[in-house]
Every structure is written in structure tokens, then in C-alpha cells.
Protein backbone atom coordinates (compact mmCIF):
# COMPACT_ATOMS: atom_id res chain seq x y z
CA MET A 1 20.16 57.32 113.46
CA ILE A 2 21.13 56.49 109.94
CA HIS A 3 22.84 53.46 111.29
CA PHE A 4 19.63 52.35 112.82
CA PHE A 5 17.51 52.71 109.66
CA PHE A 6 20.18 51.49 107.28
CA PRO A 7 19.92 47.77 108.24
CA LEU A 8 16.15 48.03 108.15
CA VAL A 9 16.18 49.62 104.71
CA ILE A 10 18.73 47.19 103.37
CA GLY A 11 16.94 44.32 105.11
CA GLY A 12 13.62 45.44 103.59
CA ILE A 13 15.13 45.77 100.15
CA LEU A 14 16.82 42.37 100.41
CA THR A 15 13.67 40.79 101.76
CA ASP A 16 11.67 42.33 98.95
CA ALA A 17 14.23 41.28 96.34
CA PHE A 18 14.46 37.70 97.63
CA GLY A 19 10.67 37.54 98.00
CA LYS A 20 10.20 38.65 94.41
CA LEU A 21 12.99 36.34 93.24
CA PHE A 22 11.42 33.36 94.98
CA ALA A 23 7.98 34.38 93.67
CA VAL A 24 9.38 34.37 90.12
CA ILE A 25 11.15 31.05 90.73
CA TRP A 26 7.95 29.59 92.21
CA SER A 27 5.85 30.81 89.24
CA VAL A 28 8.41 29.29 86.84
CA ILE A 29 8.22 25.99 88.77
CA LYS A 30 4.39 26.10 88.65
CA TRP A 31 4.51 26.88 84.91
CA ILE A 32 6.89 23.96 84.29
CA GLY A 33 4.62 21.75 86.43
CA ARG A 34 1.56 22.74 84.38
CA LEU A 35 3.51 22.17 81.18
CA LEU A 36 4.68 18.74 82.35
CA LYS A 37 1.15 17.90 83.49
CA LYS A 38 -0.25 18.79 80.04
CA LEU A 39 2.59 16.90 78.35
CA PHE A 40 2.05 13.76 80.44
CA GLN A 41 -1.74 14.02 80.08
CA GLY A 42 -1.33 14.27 76.30
CA LEU A 43 1.03 11.30 76.33
CA ILE A 44 -1.39 9.25 78.43
CA ASP A 45 -4.30 10.24 76.17
CA LEU A 46 -2.25 9.20 73.14
CA LEU A 47 -1.41 5.82 74.71
CA VAL A 48 -5.03 5.24 75.75
CA GLY A 49 -6.24 6.13 72.25
CA PHE A 50 -3.67 3.80 70.69
CA PHE A 51 -4.71 0.89 72.89
CA GLU A 52 -8.40 1.63 72.27
CA VAL A 53 -7.76 1.34 68.53
CA ILE A 54 -5.83 -1.91 69.05
CA TYR A 55 -8.65 -3.24 71.24
CA ALA A 56 -11.27 -2.25 68.63
CA LEU A 57 -9.29 -4.02 65.88
CA ILE A 58 -8.95 -7.19 67.95
CA ASP A 59 -12.64 -7.01 68.89
CA GLY A 60 -13.64 -6.59 65.25
CA LEU A 61 -11.42 -9.47 64.14
CA LEU A 62 -12.81 -11.81 66.79
CA TYR A 63 -16.39 -10.79 65.91
CA PHE A 64 -15.62 -11.47 62.24
CA LEU A 65 -14.27 -14.93 63.11
CA TYR A 66 -17.36 -15.57 65.27
CA LYS A 67 -19.68 -14.67 62.39
CA ILE A 68 -17.71 -16.92 60.03
CA GLY A 69 -18.22 -19.75 62.53
CA VAL A 70 -21.95 -19.01 62.76
CA LEU A 71 -22.18 -19.01 58.97
CA ALA A 72 -20.29 -22.33 58.78
CA VAL A 73 -22.66 -23.90 61.31
CA LYS A 74 -25.73 -22.61 59.45
CA LEU A 75 -24.39 -23.92 56.13
CA PHE A 76 -23.62 -27.28 57.70
CA LEU A 77 -27.15 -27.50 59.13
CA LEU A 78 -28.64 -26.48 55.77
CA PHE A 79 -26.68 -29.11 53.85
CA PHE A 80 -27.40 -31.71 56.54
CA GLU A 81 -31.15 -31.08 56.32
CA LEU A 82 -30.98 -31.07 52.52
CA ALA A 83 -29.13 -34.41 52.59
CA LYS A 84 -31.72 -35.83 54.98
CA MET A 85 -34.49 -34.69 52.64
CA ILE A 86 -32.80 -36.22 49.58
CA VAL A 87 -32.15 -39.49 51.43
CA SER A 88 -35.77 -39.65 52.58
CA LEU A 89 -36.91 -38.94 49.00
CA PHE A 90 -34.84 -41.85 47.67
CA VAL A 91 -35.92 -44.11 50.53
CA GLY A 92 -39.54 -43.24 49.77
CA PHE A 93 -38.97 -43.95 46.08
CA ALA A 94 -37.35 -47.30 46.93
CA LYS A 95 -40.15 -48.24 49.33
CA THR A 96 -42.75 -47.25 46.74
CA LEU A 97 -41.12 -49.40 44.10
CA ALA A 98 -40.76 -52.24 46.59
CA SER A 99 -44.41 -51.98 47.59
CA LEU A 100 -45.67 -52.25 44.02
CA VAL A 101 -45.91 -55.97 44.63
CA TYR A 102 -48.30 -56.40 47.51
CA ILE A 103 -49.05 -59.82 48.91
CA PRO A 104 -51.81 -59.80 51.49
CA LYS A 105 -50.99 -62.01 54.42
CA GLY A 106 -52.32 -62.68 57.83
CA GLY A 107 -51.43 -60.19 60.49
CA SER A 108 -50.56 -60.47 64.09
CA GLY A 109 -54.05 -61.11 65.22
CA HIS A 110 -55.92 -57.84 64.85
CA GLY A 111 -58.96 -57.69 62.61
CA TYR A 112 -57.86 -55.08 60.13
CA SER A 113 -55.17 -57.09 58.34
CA GLU A 114 -57.49 -60.11 58.05
CA MET A 115 -60.22 -57.85 56.71
CA LEU A 116 -57.85 -56.28 54.17
CA GLY A 117 -56.76 -59.72 53.08
CA LYS A 118 -60.38 -60.69 52.45
CA ILE A 119 -61.00 -57.49 50.48
CA PHE A 120 -57.93 -58.05 48.29
CA SER A 121 -58.80 -61.71 47.67
CA SER A 122 -62.38 -60.80 46.74
CA MET A 123 -61.16 -58.09 44.31
CA LYS A 124 -58.76 -60.46 42.48
CA PRO A 125 -61.31 -61.34 39.76
CA LEU A 126 -61.70 -57.61 38.87
CA GLN A 127 -57.98 -57.44 37.93
CA LEU A 128 -57.51 -53.92 39.30
CA ASP A 129 -53.89 -54.56 40.26
CA PRO A 130 -52.31 -52.92 37.18
CA ILE A 131 -54.52 -49.85 37.55
CA ALA A 132 -53.65 -49.62 41.24
CA TYR A 133 -49.93 -49.88 40.47
CA ILE A 134 -50.16 -47.18 37.82
CA LEU A 135 -52.17 -44.88 40.13
CA LEU A 136 -49.71 -45.51 42.96
CA PHE A 137 -46.78 -44.64 40.68
CA ILE A 138 -48.55 -41.47 39.40
CA LEU A 139 -49.30 -40.42 42.99
CA TRP A 140 -45.66 -40.93 43.90
CA MET A 141 -44.47 -38.94 40.85
CA PHE A 142 -46.79 -36.02 41.72
CA THR A 143 -45.40 -36.08 45.25
CA VAL A 144 -41.83 -36.01 43.94
CA VAL A 145 -42.58 -33.16 41.52
CA ALA A 146 -44.31 -31.18 44.30
CA ALA A 147 -41.33 -31.75 46.60
CA ILE A 148 -38.90 -30.58 43.91
CA LYS A 149 -41.03 -27.50 43.20
CA LEU A 150 -41.14 -26.73 46.91
CA LEU A 151 -37.36 -27.09 47.21
CA SER A 152 -36.73 -24.93 44.15
CA SER A 153 -39.10 -22.20 45.31
CA ILE A 154 -37.15 -21.68 48.54
CA ARG A 155 -34.93 -18.67 47.96
CA VAL A 156 -32.06 -17.38 50.05
CA GLY A 157 -33.12 -14.26 51.91
CA GLY A 158 -36.77 -15.13 52.45
CA ASP A 159 -38.25 -14.11 49.05
């Protein structure tokens, strides 16, 4: 009878021993798997964080270059408009000086220029031409001074 129970006892002990051995081996494998998973996850998080920083730097640099371009365009438009204003001021001054000598002449057939010609010819004896030239020049000078004051009162930043 001992012979009958002996293989069962030894078989049970061996089964238990191998079962516990494989359970320990399996728990070690699971522990190593968890450790590798955490290690790889940390590595991936580190790589993702690194590339996010690189992306943010590139994004910031490109935005900075974009804003420099916007500023350059705004400055160009400002100087272009300022140049147009100065040119129109000088053209107006030149036209005003050129128009100081007015010779009434016949127009292209409408009644206003003929009527103005008659008015100027009838006012010749009063000799108002010098006064008109002086008043025209004073009016032009006040316009220039007002334009310069307006340009100098414009402040950067909307003050």
C-alpha cells in the first residue's frame, strides 16, 4: 500500500513544487514586463516631451519671423503714405505758385468760364490782383501749417 501512495505523494509534492516554481517564474516575468512597460512608457514620454519642446521653439521662431514681416509691411505702408502726403504737399505748393498768375480765357463752351472771364475783366480797374495773390498765398500757408501740425500731432500708439 505504501507503494501505491508513494507515487501519489511524490507526484503531489513535485506538482506542487513545479506549480509554485512556475508561479514564481511567471510573477518574475510579469514584474519584468511591468518594469519594461514603465521604462518604455517613460522613454516614449521623454521623446514626446522633447519633440514638443522642439516644435514649440520652431513655432515660436516662425511666429516671430511672421510678426517681423507684418511690422515691415506696416512700416513700408506708413512711409509710402507719408511720401505720398509730402509729394502732394509739394505738388500743391507748386500748383499754387503756378496759379498766382491767372489769365482768364475762353472755355470749352459752357457759360461759367465765359462769365468768370467777364467778372475778371470788369474787376481789372479795381486792381485787386495783388491783394488776391497775397490772400491766396496766406491761405496756402495756413493750410501747410495746419497739415504740419496734424502730422506732428499723430503719435505712435494712438495717443
